[in-house]
Coordinates of C-alpha atoms in Angstrom, one line a residue:
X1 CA 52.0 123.7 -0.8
X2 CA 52.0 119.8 -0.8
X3 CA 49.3 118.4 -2.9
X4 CA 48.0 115.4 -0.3
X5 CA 47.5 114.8 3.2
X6 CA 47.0 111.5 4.4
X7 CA 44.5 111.4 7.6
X8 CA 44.6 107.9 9.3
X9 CA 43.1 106.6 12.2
X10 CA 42.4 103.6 13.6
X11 CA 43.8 101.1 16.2
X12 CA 47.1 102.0 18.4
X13 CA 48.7 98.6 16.6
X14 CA 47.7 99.6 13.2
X15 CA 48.1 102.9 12.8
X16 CA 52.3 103.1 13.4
X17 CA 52.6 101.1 10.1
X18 CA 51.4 104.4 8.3
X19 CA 53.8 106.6 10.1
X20 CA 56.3 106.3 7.0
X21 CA 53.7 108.5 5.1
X22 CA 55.1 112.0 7.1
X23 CA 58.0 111.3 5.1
X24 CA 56.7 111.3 1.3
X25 CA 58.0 114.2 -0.4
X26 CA 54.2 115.5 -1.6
X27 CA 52.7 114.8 1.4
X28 CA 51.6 115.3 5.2
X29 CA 49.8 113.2 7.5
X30 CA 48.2 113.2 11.0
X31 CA 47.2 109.8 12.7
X32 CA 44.6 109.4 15.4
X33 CA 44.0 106.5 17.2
X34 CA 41.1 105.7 19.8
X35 CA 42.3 102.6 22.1
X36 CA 45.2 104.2 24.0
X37 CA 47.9 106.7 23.6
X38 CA 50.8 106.5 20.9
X39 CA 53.4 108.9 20.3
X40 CA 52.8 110.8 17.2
X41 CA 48.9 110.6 16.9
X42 CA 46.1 112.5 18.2
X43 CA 44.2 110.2 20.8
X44 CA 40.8 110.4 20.6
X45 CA 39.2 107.7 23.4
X46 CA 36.6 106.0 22.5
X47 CA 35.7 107.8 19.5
X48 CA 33.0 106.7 16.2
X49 CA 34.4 106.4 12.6
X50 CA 32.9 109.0 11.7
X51 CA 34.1 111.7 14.8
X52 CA 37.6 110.6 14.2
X53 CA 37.7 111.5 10.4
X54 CA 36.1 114.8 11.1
X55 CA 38.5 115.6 13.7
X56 CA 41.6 114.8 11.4
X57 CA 39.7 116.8 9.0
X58 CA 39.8 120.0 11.5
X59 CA 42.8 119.4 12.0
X60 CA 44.2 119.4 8.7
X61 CA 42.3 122.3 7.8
X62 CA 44.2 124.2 10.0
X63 CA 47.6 123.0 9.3
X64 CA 47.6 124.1 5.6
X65 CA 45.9 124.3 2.3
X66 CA 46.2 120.9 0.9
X67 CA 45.1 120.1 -3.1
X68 CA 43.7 116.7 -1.9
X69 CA 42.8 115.1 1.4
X70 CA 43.4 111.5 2.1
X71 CA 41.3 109.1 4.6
X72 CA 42.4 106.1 5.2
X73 CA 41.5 102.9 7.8
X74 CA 44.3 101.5 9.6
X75 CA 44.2 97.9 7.9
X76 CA 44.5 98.3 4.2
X77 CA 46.2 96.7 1.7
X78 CA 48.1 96.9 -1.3
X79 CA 47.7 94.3 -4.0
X80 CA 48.4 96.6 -6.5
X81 CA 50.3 99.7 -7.1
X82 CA 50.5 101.7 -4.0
X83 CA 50.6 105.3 -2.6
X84 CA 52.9 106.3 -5.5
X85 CA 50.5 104.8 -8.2
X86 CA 47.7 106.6 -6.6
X87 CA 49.1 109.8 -5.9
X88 CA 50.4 110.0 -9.9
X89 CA 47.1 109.0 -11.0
X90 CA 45.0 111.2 -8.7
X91 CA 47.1 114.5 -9.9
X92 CA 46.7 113.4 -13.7
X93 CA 43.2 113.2 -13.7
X94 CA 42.3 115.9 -11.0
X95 CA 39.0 114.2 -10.1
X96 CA 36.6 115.6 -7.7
X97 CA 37.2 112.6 -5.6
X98 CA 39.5 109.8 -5.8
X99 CA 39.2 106.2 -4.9
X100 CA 41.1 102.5 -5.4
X101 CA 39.6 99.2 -6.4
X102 CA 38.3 97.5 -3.6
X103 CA 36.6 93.8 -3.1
X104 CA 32.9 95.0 -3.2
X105 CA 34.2 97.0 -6.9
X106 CA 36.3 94.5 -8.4
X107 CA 33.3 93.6 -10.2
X108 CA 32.5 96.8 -11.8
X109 CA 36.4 97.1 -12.7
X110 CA 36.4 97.2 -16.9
X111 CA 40.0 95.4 -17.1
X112 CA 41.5 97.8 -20.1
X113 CA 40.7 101.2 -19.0
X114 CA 43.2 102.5 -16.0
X115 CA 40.3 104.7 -14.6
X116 CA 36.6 105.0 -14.9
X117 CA 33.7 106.7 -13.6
X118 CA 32.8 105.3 -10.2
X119 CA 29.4 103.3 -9.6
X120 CA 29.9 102.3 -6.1
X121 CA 32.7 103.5 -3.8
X122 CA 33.9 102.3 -0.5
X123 CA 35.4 104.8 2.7
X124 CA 38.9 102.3 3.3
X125 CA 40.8 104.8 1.0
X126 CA 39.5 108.0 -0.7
X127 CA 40.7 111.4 -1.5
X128 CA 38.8 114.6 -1.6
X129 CA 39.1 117.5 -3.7
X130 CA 39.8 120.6 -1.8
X131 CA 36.6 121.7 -3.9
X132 CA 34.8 119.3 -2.2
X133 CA 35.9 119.9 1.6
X134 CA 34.7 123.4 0.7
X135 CA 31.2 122.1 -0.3
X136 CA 30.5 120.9 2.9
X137 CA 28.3 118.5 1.6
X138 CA 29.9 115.2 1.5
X139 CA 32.2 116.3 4.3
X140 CA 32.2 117.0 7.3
X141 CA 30.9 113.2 8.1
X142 CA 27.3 113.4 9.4
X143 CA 27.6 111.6 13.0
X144 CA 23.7 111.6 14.0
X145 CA 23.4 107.7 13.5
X146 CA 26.8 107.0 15.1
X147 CA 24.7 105.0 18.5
X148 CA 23.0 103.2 15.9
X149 CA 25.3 101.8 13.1
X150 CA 28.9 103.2 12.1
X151 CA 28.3 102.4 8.7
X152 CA 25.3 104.9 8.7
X153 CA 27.5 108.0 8.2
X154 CA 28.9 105.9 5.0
X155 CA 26.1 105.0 3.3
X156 CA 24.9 108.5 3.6
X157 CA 28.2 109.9 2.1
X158 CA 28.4 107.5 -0.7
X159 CA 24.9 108.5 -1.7
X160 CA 25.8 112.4 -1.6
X161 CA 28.5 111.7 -3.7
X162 CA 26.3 110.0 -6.5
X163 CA 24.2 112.7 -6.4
X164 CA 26.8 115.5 -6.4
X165 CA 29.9 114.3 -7.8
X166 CA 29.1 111.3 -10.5
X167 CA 30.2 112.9 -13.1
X168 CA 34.0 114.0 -11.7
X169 CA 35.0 111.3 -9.8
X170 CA 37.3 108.5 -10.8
X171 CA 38.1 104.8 -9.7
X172 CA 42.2 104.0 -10.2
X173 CA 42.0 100.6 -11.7
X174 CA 45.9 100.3 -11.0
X175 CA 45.6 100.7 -7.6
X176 CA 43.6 97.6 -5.7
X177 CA 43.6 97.4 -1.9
X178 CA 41.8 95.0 0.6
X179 CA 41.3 95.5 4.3
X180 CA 42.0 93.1 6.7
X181 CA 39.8 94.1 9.8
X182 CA 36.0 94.4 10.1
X183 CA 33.1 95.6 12.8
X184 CA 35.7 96.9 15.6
X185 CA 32.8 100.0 16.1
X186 CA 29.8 99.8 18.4
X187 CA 26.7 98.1 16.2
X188 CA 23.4 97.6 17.5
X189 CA 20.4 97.0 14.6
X190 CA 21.6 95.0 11.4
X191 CA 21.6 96.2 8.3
X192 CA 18.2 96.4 7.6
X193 CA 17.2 98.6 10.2
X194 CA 19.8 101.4 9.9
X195 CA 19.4 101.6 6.3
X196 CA 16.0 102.0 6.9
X197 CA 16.9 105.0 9.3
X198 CA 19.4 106.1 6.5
X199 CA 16.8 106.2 3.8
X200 CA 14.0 107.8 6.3
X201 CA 16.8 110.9 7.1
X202 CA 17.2 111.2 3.7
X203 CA 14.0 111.5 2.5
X204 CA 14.2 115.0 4.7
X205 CA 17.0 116.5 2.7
X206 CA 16.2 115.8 -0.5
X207 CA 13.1 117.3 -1.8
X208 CA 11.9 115.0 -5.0
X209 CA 14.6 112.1 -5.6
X210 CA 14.1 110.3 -1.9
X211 CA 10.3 111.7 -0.9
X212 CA 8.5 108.5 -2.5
X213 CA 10.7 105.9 -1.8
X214 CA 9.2 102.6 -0.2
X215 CA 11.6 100.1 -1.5
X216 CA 12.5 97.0 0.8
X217 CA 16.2 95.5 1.3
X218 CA 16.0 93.6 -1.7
X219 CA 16.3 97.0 -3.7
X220 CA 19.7 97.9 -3.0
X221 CA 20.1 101.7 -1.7
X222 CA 23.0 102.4 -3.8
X223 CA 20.8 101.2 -6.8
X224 CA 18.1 104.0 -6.4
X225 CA 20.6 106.2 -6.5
X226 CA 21.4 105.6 -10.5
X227 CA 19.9 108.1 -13.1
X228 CA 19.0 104.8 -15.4
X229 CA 20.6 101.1 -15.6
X230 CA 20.7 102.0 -19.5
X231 CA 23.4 104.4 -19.2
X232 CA 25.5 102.3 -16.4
X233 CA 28.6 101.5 -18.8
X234 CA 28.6 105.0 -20.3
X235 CA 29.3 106.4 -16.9
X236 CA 32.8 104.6 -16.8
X237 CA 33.4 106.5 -19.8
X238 CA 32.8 110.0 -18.4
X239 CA 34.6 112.3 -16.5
X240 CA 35.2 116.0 -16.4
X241 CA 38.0 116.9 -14.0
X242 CA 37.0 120.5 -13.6
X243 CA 33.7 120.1 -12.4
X244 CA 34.4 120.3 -9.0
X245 CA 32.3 123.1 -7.7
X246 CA 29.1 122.4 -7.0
X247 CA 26.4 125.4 -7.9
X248 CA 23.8 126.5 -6.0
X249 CA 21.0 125.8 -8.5
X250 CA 22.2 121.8 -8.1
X251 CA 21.8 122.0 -4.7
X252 CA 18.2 123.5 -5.1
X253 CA 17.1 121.2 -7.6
X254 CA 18.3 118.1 -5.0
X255 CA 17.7 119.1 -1.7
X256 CA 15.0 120.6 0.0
X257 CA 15.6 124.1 1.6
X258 CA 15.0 123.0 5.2
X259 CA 17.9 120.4 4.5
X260 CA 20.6 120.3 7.3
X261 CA 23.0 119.8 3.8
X262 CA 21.6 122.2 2.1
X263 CA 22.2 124.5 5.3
X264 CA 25.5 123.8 5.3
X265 CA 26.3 124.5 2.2
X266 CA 24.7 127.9 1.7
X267 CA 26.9 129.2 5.1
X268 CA 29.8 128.1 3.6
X269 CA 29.2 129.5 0.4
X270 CA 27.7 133.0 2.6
X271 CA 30.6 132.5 4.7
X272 CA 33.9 131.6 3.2
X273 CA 36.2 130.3 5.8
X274 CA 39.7 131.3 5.4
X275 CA 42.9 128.7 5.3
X276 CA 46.2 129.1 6.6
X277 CA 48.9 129.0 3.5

């Protein structure tokens, strides 16, 4: 069993630069691309973010068993390390879920450690913990706000993550990538208003930690999300690489019982799916 696969989609253009990934000795792939046709990815017209990622996700789930599972947009990169760096680091450390520096962290980076405890993470490159594909809470991608804003299903899934995974995921600090293409997806409202849809859908599925919230823009969403600005450095410090599973009474204690997360979790947990491999 190979330890990553790399799921990329993106732009017809784009995506053929990552076809060299098929060959790495550790890894798989599968490409999609939504524009037209190429030989060697799955096409997908006119597709959202967030239904291509969870289509290469069925589709890697039924290929194999795979120990991580790699997204990536079609326009990253490297300026420094590379897949090598973040494949080494990522089976060191084990983390729940794995991400690179990126512009909107650089700022968070502490310079002398070579990983940390994430704050903030962004969806250009991040690897999953087959732990975490089996949650089902953080994946599949929720796709509900798709006609509204394609950053929706991101800003939903970097808050599940802080609630569910803090603790277990890691930031590489030797591997720092930028992305060279922005807003390619259907948009409609501006920021403020799908956030506002975001916060309102969440305040549904989680019982006491969203219910009273009536914060404006100026409070950033991602900053609700932290336990306590007093223990903000400590976090980069922590990490506990076998706390991947996530238990049911964490998932009580978060979400309400009616939750469409908390739904999902309990059938997959009720119902085990089995994997080829």
């Amino acid at each position: 069993m190979k330890d990553f696969i790399y799921l990329v989609q993106g732009q017809s253009d784009l995506v053929k630069n990552y076809f060299h990934l098929q060959t790495r000795k550790n890894a798989d792939a599968i490409f999609l691309t939504y524009d037209k046709p190429v030989q060697g990815a799955v096409f997908f017209p006119d597709s959202s973010w967030a239904q291509g990622r969870n289509k290469l996700l069925d589709l890697a789930l039924a290929k194999n068993q795979y120990t991580y599972y790699v997204f990536c947009d079609d326009d990253i990169a490297f300026i420094k390390g590379g897949f090598d760096e973040f494949e080494t680091g990522t089976i060191k450390l084990q983390p729940s879920i794995s991400v690179p520096v990126v512009p909107k962290t650089d700022h968070l980076q502490i310079k002398f450690l070579q990983y940390q405890s994430i704050l903030i993470n962004d969806e250009q490159m991040i690897a999953f913990h087959k732990d975490v594909v089996a949650d089902r809470i953080v994946l599949p991608y929720q796709e509900q706000f798709d006609h509204i804003h394609w950053w929706s299903t991101a800003e939903i899934q970097e808050i599940l993550i802080r609630n569910f995974y803090v603790e277990s995921a890691v930031q590489l600090n030797n591997v720092k990538i930028l992305n060279a293409c922005h807003e390619r997806y259907s948009i409609t409202p501006g920021l403020d208003s799908f956030r506002k849809i975001v916060r309102n859908w969440l305040s549904t599925q989680f019982r006491k930690k969203y219910k009273d919230i009536n914060s404006r823009k100026e409070i950033m969403l991602l900053q609700i999300l932290w336990k306590s600005l007093n223990d903000r450095f400590a976090r980069y410090f922590r990490f506990y690489p076998d706390d991947h599973l996530i238990r049911k009474n964490i998932c009580k204690k978060l979400l309400d019982h009616d939750s469409e997360v908390f739904r999902r979790y309990l059938e997959n947990k009720q119902q085990p799916t089995t994997q080829p491999g």
